[in-house]
Amino acid sequence: MTARLGLGGRSYTASATSEVAGYSPIVGADEQWYFTKEDLMNTPSQAGSDYSTPCTKTYSPAEERSWRSRGCNFIHNVVKRLDMHQFVASTACVFFHRFYMRQSLGQFHAYQIAGACVLLASKVEENKRSLKDIGYACAYVAVKGRAKEAAGSHDTWQRLLQRLEIVVLENCCFDMDVTHPYGFIDTLAPEFGVPVYVAKSATAHVNDCLRSPICLLYRPEVIAVAALYLAISVHGCDIKVNLFDSCKVSLPSGAERETEACVMDMLDFYRREAEVEKEAMMRQQKAQQSPQFS
């Protein structure tokens, strides 16, 4: 069955073949989800293979970054429409990024997998919504709020989410254990006297950067420290603290070097996002200035 689901005009076939990457974890469940930047330059989407099946389309690093960001935006919009907790969006984004280290964007559309990740995360975070509600929210967001079109693809989305939920589970090796940086921020901030507004800003940085694969590069405690240092710098706070001296949060060896790299990756993410937004505004202005013919 093939159905158009408001996904950029592309049709995807509901095929049951080659849905699970031929991957057998040889490391601990936690370790298998951390990668190097070299790994992110050789994902199935860029290599044109999902470890078992050649794909018809390959993506450049910039294209893959864009689709990862768009998929996570889709997740946030669906979660917001359903009035679900931020933890659902955060966990869904982590599942989403992990999935595309096993499978290719050319094989599975980002919005479809994003919807399946929301369904799965709603169960993991015990903030459930019915399949019907999630299916309609996905349909509504996919067609940018056109209610009549959403109603027409609602049933198709439900069937799709049911199938893809299993696909995501299998490609994530049934590992649903996700630790987020939020708890570490909540522990570190009062320990070192970081103001509440700075801690909230750090949390916002974490939420923003979920649209990038930073969660695949750094452990949550490192991301938490990086987000706090970035928030302190952004607010210009005169706070002289060494978060690495924490008695309450155990940081991995080499944490200082990793934190510095994580901060730079966060700044790079914001720079790229600003460039994308600027280009979009320029295209919009150009379209508005173009002569209109009746």
PDB file of C-alpha atoms in Angstrom:
ATOM      1  CA  MET A   1       0.000   0.000   0.000  1.00  0.00           C
ATOM      2  CA  THR A   2       1.259   3.435  -0.894  1.00  0.00           C
ATOM      3  CA  ALA A   3      -0.224   6.601   0.564  1.00  0.00           C
ATOM      4  CA  ARG A   4       0.596  10.264   0.412  1.00  0.00           C
ATOM      5  CA  LEU A   5       0.834  11.580   3.934  1.00  0.00           C
ATOM      6  CA  GLY A   6       1.776  15.222   3.411  1.00  0.00           C
ATOM      7  CA  LEU A   7       5.486  14.387   3.495  1.00  0.00           C
ATOM      8  CA  GLY A   8       6.892  16.756   0.943  1.00  0.00           C
ATOM      9  CA  GLY A   9       4.919  15.176  -1.866  1.00  0.00           C
ATOM     10  CA  ARG A  10       6.793  11.885  -1.566  1.00  0.00           C
ATOM     11  CA  SER A  11       5.032   8.524  -1.434  1.00  0.00           C
ATOM     12  CA  TYR A  12       6.337   5.719   0.741  1.00  0.00           C
ATOM     13  CA  THR A  13       5.454   2.086   0.318  1.00  0.00           C
ATOM     14  CA  ALA A  14       4.387   0.155   3.374  1.00  0.00           C
ATOM     15  CA  SER A  15       6.825  -2.647   2.725  1.00  0.00           C
ATOM     16  CA  ALA A  16       7.693  -5.148   5.427  1.00  0.00           C
ATOM     17  CA  THR A  17      11.059  -6.061   3.945  1.00  0.00           C
ATOM     18  CA  SER A  18      14.500  -4.922   5.096  1.00  0.00           C
ATOM     19  CA  GLU A  19      13.152  -2.983   8.033  1.00  0.00           C
ATOM     20  CA  VAL A  20      15.671  -4.127  10.617  1.00  0.00           C
ATOM     21  CA  ALA A  21      19.344  -3.385  10.235  1.00  0.00           C
ATOM     22  CA  GLY A  22      21.616  -6.398  10.430  1.00  0.00           C
ATOM     23  CA  TYR A  23      23.288  -5.178  13.584  1.00  0.00           C
ATOM     24  CA  SER A  24      24.373  -7.196  16.607  1.00  0.00           C
ATOM     25  CA  PRO A  25      25.577  -5.113  19.546  1.00  0.00           C
ATOM     26  CA  ILE A  26      28.973  -6.213  20.817  1.00  0.00           C
ATOM     27  CA  VAL A  27      29.219  -3.608  23.554  1.00  0.00           C
ATOM     28  CA  GLY A  28      27.118  -2.684  26.541  1.00  0.00           C
ATOM     29  CA  ALA A  29      23.608  -1.388  25.991  1.00  0.00           C
ATOM     30  CA  ASP A  30      24.686   2.068  27.087  1.00  0.00           C
ATOM     31  CA  GLU A  31      27.933   2.242  25.129  1.00  0.00           C
ATOM     32  CA  GLN A  32      26.412   1.276  21.791  1.00  0.00           C
ATOM     33  CA  TRP A  33      24.572   4.620  21.552  1.00  0.00           C
ATOM     34  CA  TYR A  34      27.643   6.845  21.620  1.00  0.00           C
ATOM     35  CA  PHE A  35      29.440   7.591  18.381  1.00  0.00           C
ATOM     36  CA  THR A  36      32.337   9.618  17.037  1.00  0.00           C
ATOM     37  CA  LYS A  37      32.005  12.516  14.616  1.00  0.00           C
ATOM     38  CA  GLU A  38      33.531  10.252  11.995  1.00  0.00           C
ATOM     39  CA  ASP A  39      30.637   7.835  12.549  1.00  0.00           C
ATOM     40  CA  LEU A  40      28.186  10.690  11.943  1.00  0.00           C
ATOM     41  CA  MET A  41      29.850  11.267   8.575  1.00  0.00           C
ATOM     42  CA  ASN A  42      29.251   7.656   7.571  1.00  0.00           C
ATOM     43  CA  THR A  43      25.648   7.022   8.553  1.00  0.00           C
ATOM     44  CA  PRO A  44      23.362   4.786   6.456  1.00  0.00           C
ATOM     45  CA  SER A  45      21.770   7.922   4.974  1.00  0.00           C
ATOM     46  CA  GLN A  46      25.123   9.164   3.721  1.00  0.00           C
ATOM     47  CA  ALA A  47      26.560   5.762   2.817  1.00  0.00           C
ATOM     48  CA  GLY A  48      23.407   4.770   0.929  1.00  0.00           C
ATOM     49  CA  SER A  49      23.043   1.498   2.817  1.00  0.00           C
ATOM     50  CA  ASP A  50      21.306   0.391   5.996  1.00  0.00           C
ATOM     51  CA  TYR A  51      23.808  -2.435   6.655  1.00  0.00           C
ATOM     52  CA  SER A  52      21.652  -4.825   4.656  1.00  0.00           C
ATOM     53  CA  THR A  53      19.843  -3.060   1.820  1.00  0.00           C
ATOM     54  CA  PRO A  54      21.236  -0.529  -0.681  1.00  0.00           C
ATOM     55  CA  CYS A  55      19.166   2.653  -0.818  1.00  0.00           C
ATOM     56  CA  THR A  56      18.273   4.554  -3.937  1.00  0.00           C
ATOM     57  CA  LYS A  57      19.138   7.943  -2.452  1.00  0.00           C
ATOM     58  CA  THR A  58      22.079   9.230  -0.451  1.00  0.00           C
ATOM     59  CA  TYR A  59      22.229  12.403   1.605  1.00  0.00           C
ATOM     60  CA  SER A  60      25.006  14.900   2.196  1.00  0.00           C
ATOM     61  CA  PRO A  61      25.953  15.686   5.823  1.00  0.00           C
ATOM     62  CA  ALA A  62      24.085  19.009   5.548  1.00  0.00           C
ATOM     63  CA  GLU A  63      20.970  17.313   4.153  1.00  0.00           C
ATOM     64  CA  GLU A  64      20.976  14.735   6.909  1.00  0.00           C
ATOM     65  CA  ARG A  65      21.408  17.432   9.576  1.00  0.00           C
ATOM     66  CA  SER A  66      18.473  19.281   8.052  1.00  0.00           C
ATOM     67  CA  TRP A  67      16.212  16.220   8.073  1.00  0.00           C
ATOM     68  CA  ARG A  68      17.198  15.316  11.612  1.00  0.00           C
ATOM     69  CA  SER A  69      16.265  18.826  12.699  1.00  0.00           C
ATOM     70  CA  ARG A  70      12.990  18.757  10.758  1.00  0.00           C
ATOM     71  CA  GLY A  71      12.098  15.364  12.202  1.00  0.00           C
ATOM     72  CA  CYS A  72      12.676  16.617  15.747  1.00  0.00           C
ATOM     73  CA  ASN A  73      10.626  19.735  15.001  1.00  0.00           C
ATOM     74  CA  PHE A  74       7.851  17.406  13.880  1.00  0.00           C
ATOM     75  CA  ILE A  75       8.137  15.545  17.194  1.00  0.00           C
ATOM     76  CA  HIS A  76       7.937  18.758  19.207  1.00  0.00           C
ATOM     77  CA  ASN A  77       4.915  19.981  17.234  1.00  0.00           C
ATOM     78  CA  VAL A  78       3.046  16.697  17.702  1.00  0.00           C
ATOM     79  CA  VAL A  79       3.851  16.592  21.420  1.00  0.00           C
ATOM     80  CA  LYS A  80       2.775  20.212  21.826  1.00  0.00           C
ATOM     81  CA  ARG A  81      -0.504  19.595  20.012  1.00  0.00           C
ATOM     82  CA  LEU A  82      -1.229  16.644  22.306  1.00  0.00           C
ATOM     83  CA  ASP A  83      -0.263  18.659  25.400  1.00  0.00           C
ATOM     84  CA  MET A  84       2.242  16.022  26.475  1.00  0.00           C
ATOM     85  CA  HIS A  85       5.247  16.403  28.759  1.00  0.00           C
ATOM     86  CA  GLN A  86       8.597  17.681  27.460  1.00  0.00           C
ATOM     87  CA  PHE A  87      10.148  14.369  28.492  1.00  0.00           C
ATOM     88  CA  VAL A  88       8.084  12.648  25.787  1.00  0.00           C
ATOM     89  CA  ALA A  89       9.546  14.950  23.123  1.00  0.00           C
ATOM     90  CA  SER A  90      13.074  14.553  24.494  1.00  0.00           C
ATOM     91  CA  THR A  91      12.903  10.761  24.622  1.00  0.00           C
ATOM     92  CA  ALA A  92      11.321  10.607  21.156  1.00  0.00           C
ATOM     93  CA  CYS A  93      14.142  12.753  19.748  1.00  0.00           C
ATOM     94  CA  VAL A  94      16.756  10.418  21.234  1.00  0.00           C
ATOM     95  CA  PHE A  95      15.005   7.389  19.700  1.00  0.00           C
ATOM     96  CA  PHE A  96      14.819   9.267  16.399  1.00  0.00           C
ATOM     97  CA  HIS A  97      18.554  10.025  16.301  1.00  0.00           C
ATOM     98  CA  ARG A  98      19.439   6.477  17.317  1.00  0.00           C
ATOM     99  CA  PHE A  99      17.206   5.012  14.628  1.00  0.00           C
ATOM    100  CA  TYR A 100      19.003   6.870  11.841  1.00  0.00           C
ATOM    101  CA  MET A 101      22.332   5.447  12.965  1.00  0.00           C
ATOM    102  CA  ARG A 102      20.864   2.092  11.908  1.00  0.00           C
ATOM    103  CA  GLN A 103      18.637   3.009   8.959  1.00  0.00           C
ATOM    104  CA  SER A 104      18.621   5.473   6.098  1.00  0.00           C
ATOM    105  CA  LEU A 105      16.434   8.489   5.449  1.00  0.00           C
ATOM    106  CA  GLY A 106      16.116   7.122   1.933  1.00  0.00           C
ATOM    107  CA  GLN A 107      14.339   4.059   3.301  1.00  0.00           C
ATOM    108  CA  PHE A 108      12.201   5.650   6.015  1.00  0.00           C
ATOM    109  CA  HIS A 109      10.786   9.161   5.857  1.00  0.00           C
ATOM    110  CA  ALA A 110      11.782  11.328   8.812  1.00  0.00           C
ATOM    111  CA  TYR A 111       8.226  12.406   9.680  1.00  0.00           C
ATOM    112  CA  GLN A 112       6.912   8.840   9.712  1.00  0.00           C
ATOM    113  CA  ILE A 113       9.672   7.669  12.044  1.00  0.00           C
ATOM    114  CA  ALA A 114       9.241  10.810  14.159  1.00  0.00           C
ATOM    115  CA  GLY A 115       5.567   9.931  14.671  1.00  0.00           C
ATOM    116  CA  ALA A 116       6.438   6.359  15.644  1.00  0.00           C
ATOM    117  CA  CYS A 117       9.003   7.686  18.120  1.00  0.00           C
ATOM    118  CA  VAL A 118       6.325   9.874  19.747  1.00  0.00           C
ATOM    119  CA  LEU A 119       4.034   6.846  20.119  1.00  0.00           C
ATOM    120  CA  LEU A 120       6.837   4.798  21.670  1.00  0.00           C
ATOM    121  CA  ALA A 121       8.100   7.600  23.929  1.00  0.00           C
ATOM    122  CA  SER A 122       4.580   8.271  25.238  1.00  0.00           C
ATOM    123  CA  LYS A 123       4.576   4.724  26.617  1.00  0.00           C
ATOM    124  CA  VAL A 124       8.138   4.822  27.941  1.00  0.00           C
ATOM    125  CA  GLU A 125       7.505   8.105  29.764  1.00  0.00           C
ATOM    126  CA  GLU A 126       4.052   6.956  30.936  1.00  0.00           C
ATOM    127  CA  ASN A 127       2.344   9.943  29.376  1.00  0.00           C
ATOM    128  CA  LYS A 128       0.160   7.928  27.022  1.00  0.00           C
ATOM    129  CA  ARG A 129      -2.240   9.143  24.391  1.00  0.00           C
ATOM    130  CA  SER A 130      -4.390   6.889  22.262  1.00  0.00           C
ATOM    131  CA  LEU A 131      -3.146   5.692  18.894  1.00  0.00           C
ATOM    132  CA  LYS A 132      -6.082   7.554  17.345  1.00  0.00           C
ATOM    133  CA  ASP A 133      -5.047  10.859  18.951  1.00  0.00           C
ATOM    134  CA  ILE A 134      -1.379  10.505  18.033  1.00  0.00           C
ATOM    135  CA  GLY A 135      -2.286   9.446  14.497  1.00  0.00           C
ATOM    136  CA  TYR A 136      -4.472  12.502  13.998  1.00  0.00           C
ATOM    137  CA  ALA A 137      -1.851  14.832  15.532  1.00  0.00           C
ATOM    138  CA  CYS A 138       0.787  13.450  13.147  1.00  0.00           C
ATOM    139  CA  ALA A 139      -1.560  13.852  10.186  1.00  0.00           C
ATOM    140  CA  TYR A 140      -2.413  17.410  11.265  1.00  0.00           C
ATOM    141  CA  VAL A 141       1.223  18.468  11.671  1.00  0.00           C
ATOM    142  CA  ALA A 142       2.302  16.724   8.446  1.00  0.00           C
ATOM    143  CA  VAL A 143      -0.173  18.762   6.362  1.00  0.00           C
ATOM    144  CA  LYS A 144       0.563  21.965   8.304  1.00  0.00           C
ATOM    145  CA  GLY A 145      -2.797  22.283   9.997  1.00  0.00           C
ATOM    146  CA  ARG A 146      -5.124  21.642   7.072  1.00  0.00           C
ATOM    147  CA  ALA A 147      -7.835  19.842   9.033  1.00  0.00           C
ATOM    148  CA  LYS A 148      -9.694  18.355   6.061  1.00  0.00           C
ATOM    149  CA  GLU A 149      -6.524  16.769   4.652  1.00  0.00           C
ATOM    150  CA  ALA A 150      -5.540  15.548   8.114  1.00  0.00           C
ATOM    151  CA  ALA A 151      -8.882  13.800   8.518  1.00  0.00           C
ATOM    152  CA  GLY A 152      -8.377  12.097   5.163  1.00  0.00           C
ATOM    153  CA  SER A 153      -4.995  10.590   6.099  1.00  0.00           C
ATOM    154  CA  HIS A 154      -5.793   9.894   9.743  1.00  0.00           C
ATOM    155  CA  ASP A 155      -6.439   6.150   9.342  1.00  0.00           C
ATOM    156  CA  THR A 156      -3.354   5.673   7.197  1.00  0.00           C
ATOM    157  CA  TRP A 157      -1.222   7.330   9.855  1.00  0.00           C
ATOM    158  CA  GLN A 158      -2.629   5.004  12.530  1.00  0.00           C
ATOM    159  CA  ARG A 159      -1.727   1.899  10.533  1.00  0.00           C
ATOM    160  CA  LEU A 160       1.686   3.328   9.732  1.00  0.00           C
ATOM    161  CA  LEU A 161       2.492   4.150  13.355  1.00  0.00           C
ATOM    162  CA  GLN A 162       1.512   0.660  14.496  1.00  0.00           C
ATOM    163  CA  ARG A 163       3.926  -0.913  12.020  1.00  0.00           C
ATOM    164  CA  LEU A 164       6.796   1.532  12.470  1.00  0.00           C
ATOM    165  CA  GLU A 165       6.679   1.406  16.265  1.00  0.00           C
ATOM    166  CA  ILE A 166       7.973  -2.171  16.037  1.00  0.00           C
ATOM    167  CA  VAL A 167      10.572  -1.157  13.461  1.00  0.00           C
ATOM    168  CA  VAL A 168      11.919   1.561  15.763  1.00  0.00           C
ATOM    169  CA  LEU A 169      11.947  -0.841  18.716  1.00  0.00           C
ATOM    170  CA  GLU A 170      13.925  -3.447  16.802  1.00  0.00           C
ATOM    171  CA  ASN A 171      16.432  -0.978  15.384  1.00  0.00           C
ATOM    172  CA  CYS A 172      16.936   0.486  18.865  1.00  0.00           C
ATOM    173  CA  CYS A 173      17.666  -3.080  20.053  1.00  0.00           C
ATOM    174  CA  PHE A 174      14.684  -2.830  22.434  1.00  0.00           C
ATOM    175  CA  ASP A 175      16.802  -0.515  24.600  1.00  0.00           C
ATOM    176  CA  MET A 176      14.308   2.034  25.894  1.00  0.00           C
ATOM    177  CA  ASP A 177      16.494   3.302  28.751  1.00  0.00           C
ATOM    178  CA  VAL A 178      17.182   6.996  28.158  1.00  0.00           C
ATOM    179  CA  THR A 179      18.861   9.305  30.672  1.00  0.00           C
ATOM    180  CA  HIS A 180      18.420  13.005  29.994  1.00  0.00           C
ATOM    181  CA  PRO A 181      20.631  15.897  31.176  1.00  0.00           C
ATOM    182  CA  TYR A 182      17.816  17.582  33.120  1.00  0.00           C
ATOM    183  CA  GLY A 183      18.381  15.728  36.380  1.00  0.00           C
ATOM    184  CA  PHE A 184      22.078  16.592  36.326  1.00  0.00           C
ATOM    185  CA  ILE A 185      21.259  20.278  35.777  1.00  0.00           C
ATOM    186  CA  ASP A 186      18.840  20.166  38.712  1.00  0.00           C
ATOM    187  CA  THR A 187      21.583  18.654  40.882  1.00  0.00           C
ATOM    188  CA  LEU A 188      24.502  20.834  39.801  1.00  0.00           C
ATOM    189  CA  ALA A 189      22.740  24.210  39.851  1.00  0.00           C
ATOM    190  CA  PRO A 190      21.904  24.321  43.585  1.00  0.00           C
ATOM    191  CA  GLU A 191      25.183  22.631  44.507  1.00  0.00           C
ATOM    192  CA  PHE A 192      27.157  25.512  43.004  1.00  0.00           C
ATOM    193  CA  GLY A 193      24.672  28.318  43.635  1.00  0.00           C
ATOM    194  CA  VAL A 194      23.711  28.781  39.989  1.00  0.00           C
ATOM    195  CA  PRO A 195      20.626  31.050  39.774  1.00  0.00           C
ATOM    196  CA  VAL A 196      17.337  29.424  38.814  1.00  0.00           C
ATOM    197  CA  TYR A 197      16.983  31.524  35.642  1.00  0.00           C
ATOM    198  CA  VAL A 198      20.404  30.344  34.469  1.00  0.00           C
ATOM    199  CA  ALA A 199      19.473  26.718  35.138  1.00  0.00           C
ATOM    200  CA  LYS A 200      16.254  27.205  33.154  1.00  0.00           C
ATOM    201  CA  SER A 201      18.279  28.675  30.319  1.00  0.00           C
ATOM    202  CA  ALA A 202      20.565  25.622  30.399  1.00  0.00           C
ATOM    203  CA  THR A 203      17.491  23.395  30.160  1.00  0.00           C
ATOM    204  CA  ALA A 204      16.340  25.395  27.132  1.00  0.00           C
ATOM    205  CA  HIS A 205      19.753  24.848  25.500  1.00  0.00           C
ATOM    206  CA  VAL A 206      19.347  21.100  26.010  1.00  0.00           C
ATOM    207  CA  ASN A 207      15.875  21.176  24.454  1.00  0.00           C
ATOM    208  CA  ASP A 208      17.109  23.191  21.473  1.00  0.00           C
ATOM    209  CA  CYS A 209      20.065  20.913  20.816  1.00  0.00           C
ATOM    210  CA  LEU A 210      17.883  17.814  20.749  1.00  0.00           C
ATOM    211  CA  ARG A 211      17.335  18.778  17.115  1.00  0.00           C
ATOM    212  CA  SER A 212      20.996  17.897  16.548  1.00  0.00           C
ATOM    213  CA  PRO A 213      22.678  14.530  17.215  1.00  0.00           C
ATOM    214  CA  ILE A 214      24.586  15.845  20.253  1.00  0.00           C
ATOM    215  CA  CYS A 215      22.905  13.112  22.315  1.00  0.00           C
ATOM    216  CA  LEU A 216      24.843  10.589  20.194  1.00  0.00           C
ATOM    217  CA  LEU A 217      28.202  12.236  20.886  1.00  0.00           C
ATOM    218  CA  TYR A 218      28.151  13.064  24.597  1.00  0.00           C
ATOM    219  CA  ARG A 219      26.831  11.569  27.803  1.00  0.00           C
ATOM    220  CA  PRO A 220      23.939  13.400  29.480  1.00  0.00           C
ATOM    221  CA  GLU A 221      26.037  14.586  32.411  1.00  0.00           C
ATOM    222  CA  VAL A 222      28.545  16.161  30.011  1.00  0.00           C
ATOM    223  CA  ILE A 223      25.711  17.840  28.076  1.00  0.00           C
ATOM    224  CA  ALA A 224      24.331  19.159  31.373  1.00  0.00           C
ATOM    225  CA  VAL A 225      27.655  20.728  32.359  1.00  0.00           C
ATOM    226  CA  ALA A 226      28.128  22.180  28.874  1.00  0.00           C
ATOM    227  CA  ALA A 227      24.613  23.655  28.892  1.00  0.00           C
ATOM    228  CA  LEU A 228      25.196  25.252  32.304  1.00  0.00           C
ATOM    229  CA  TYR A 229      28.509  26.806  31.251  1.00  0.00           C
ATOM    230  CA  LEU A 230      26.895  28.079  28.049  1.00  0.00           C
ATOM    231  CA  ALA A 231      23.965  29.554  29.988  1.00  0.00           C
ATOM    232  CA  ILE A 232      26.302  31.232  32.475  1.00  0.00           C
ATOM    233  CA  SER A 233      28.248  32.753  29.574  1.00  0.00           C
ATOM    234  CA  VAL A 234      25.126  33.869  27.686  1.00  0.00           C
ATOM    235  CA  HIS A 235      23.713  35.633  30.754  1.00  0.00           C
ATOM    236  CA  GLY A 236      27.075  37.208  31.549  1.00  0.00           C
ATOM    237  CA  CYS A 237      26.915  35.961  35.117  1.00  0.00           C
ATOM    238  CA  ASP A 238      29.916  36.592  37.328  1.00  0.00           C
ATOM    239  CA  ILE A 239      29.889  33.072  38.707  1.00  0.00           C
ATOM    240  CA  LYS A 240      33.263  31.511  39.392  1.00  0.00           C
ATOM    241  CA  VAL A 241      32.495  27.828  39.710  1.00  0.00           C
ATOM    242  CA  ASN A 242      34.166  24.616  38.668  1.00  0.00           C
ATOM    243  CA  LEU A 243      31.350  22.213  37.953  1.00  0.00           C
ATOM    244  CA  PHE A 244      33.878  19.402  37.538  1.00  0.00           C
ATOM    245  CA  ASP A 245      34.450  19.481  41.313  1.00  0.00           C
ATOM    246  CA  SER A 246      30.906  18.274  41.966  1.00  0.00           C
ATOM    247  CA  CYS A 247      30.466  15.896  44.885  1.00  0.00           C
ATOM    248  CA  LYS A 248      27.018  14.852  43.664  1.00  0.00           C
ATOM    249  CA  VAL A 249      27.527  14.163  39.956  1.00  0.00           C
ATOM    250  CA  SER A 250      30.161  11.686  38.848  1.00  0.00           C
ATOM    251  CA  LEU A 251      31.698  12.887  35.596  1.00  0.00           C
ATOM    252  CA  PRO A 252      33.640  10.596  33.232  1.00  0.00           C
ATOM    253  CA  SER A 253      37.364  10.912  32.742  1.00  0.00           C
ATOM    254  CA  GLY A 254      38.220  13.550  30.158  1.00  0.00           C
ATOM    255  CA  ALA A 255      35.005  15.405  30.990  1.00  0.00           C
ATOM    256  CA  GLU A 256      36.610  18.849  30.710  1.00  0.00           C
ATOM    257  CA  ARG A 257      37.778  18.218  27.164  1.00  0.00           C
ATOM    258  CA  GLU A 258      34.427  16.690  26.197  1.00  0.00           C
ATOM    259  CA  THR A 259      32.523  19.582  27.764  1.00  0.00           C
ATOM    260  CA  GLU A 260      34.514  22.118  25.780  1.00  0.00           C
ATOM    261  CA  ALA A 261      33.813  20.191  22.572  1.00  0.00           C
ATOM    262  CA  CYS A 262      30.118  19.925  23.499  1.00  0.00           C
ATOM    263  CA  VAL A 263      29.851  23.690  24.063  1.00  0.00           C
ATOM    264  CA  MET A 264      31.422  24.300  20.661  1.00  0.00           C
ATOM    265  CA  ASP A 265      28.967  21.876  19.046  1.00  0.00           C
ATOM    266  CA  MET A 266      26.060  23.678  20.722  1.00  0.00           C
ATOM    267  CA  LEU A 267      27.290  27.023  19.436  1.00  0.00           C
ATOM    268  CA  ASP A 268      27.773  25.514  15.983  1.00  0.00           C
ATOM    269  CA  PHE A 269      24.192  24.219  16.099  1.00  0.00           C
ATOM    270  CA  TYR A 270      22.848  27.696  16.912  1.00  0.00           C
ATOM    271  CA  ARG A 271      24.978  29.210  14.145  1.00  0.00           C
ATOM    272  CA  ARG A 272      23.588  26.762  11.577  1.00  0.00           C
ATOM    273  CA  GLU A 273      20.037  27.354  12.764  1.00  0.00           C
ATOM    274  CA  ALA A 274      20.513  31.123  12.458  1.00  0.00           C
ATOM    275  CA  GLU A 275      21.833  30.705   8.917  1.00  0.00           C
ATOM    276  CA  VAL A 276      18.852  28.538   7.941  1.00  0.00           C
ATOM    277  CA  GLU A 277      16.421  31.064   9.427  1.00  0.00           C
ATOM    278  CA  LYS A 278      18.167  33.925   7.654  1.00  0.00           C
ATOM    279  CA  GLU A 279      17.984  32.127   4.313  1.00  0.00           C
ATOM    280  CA  ALA A 280      14.285  31.386   4.849  1.00  0.00           C
ATOM    281  CA  MET A 281      13.565  35.041   5.619  1.00  0.00           C
ATOM    282  CA  MET A 282      15.456  36.146   2.505  1.00  0.00           C
ATOM    283  CA  ARG A 283      13.443  33.735   0.347  1.00  0.00           C
ATOM    284  CA  GLN A 284      10.232  35.021   1.881  1.00  0.00           C
ATOM    285  CA  GLN A 285      11.183  38.648   1.289  1.00  0.00           C
ATOM    286  CA  LYS A 286      12.170  37.861  -2.283  1.00  0.00           C
ATOM    287  CA  ALA A 287       8.835  36.130  -2.899  1.00  0.00           C
ATOM    288  CA  GLN A 288       6.944  39.118  -1.470  1.00  0.00           C
ATOM    289  CA  GLN A 289       8.882  41.539  -3.685  1.00  0.00           C
ATOM    290  CA  SER A 290       8.275  39.543  -6.848  1.00  0.00           C
ATOM    291  CA  PRO A 291       5.691  41.123  -9.188  1.00  0.00           C
ATOM    292  CA  GLN A 292       2.244  39.535  -8.981  1.00  0.00           C
ATOM    293  CA  PHE A 293       0.403  38.768 -12.212  1.00  0.00           C
ATOM    294  CA  SER A 294      -3.302  38.143 -12.321  1.00  0.00           C
TER     295      SER A 294
END
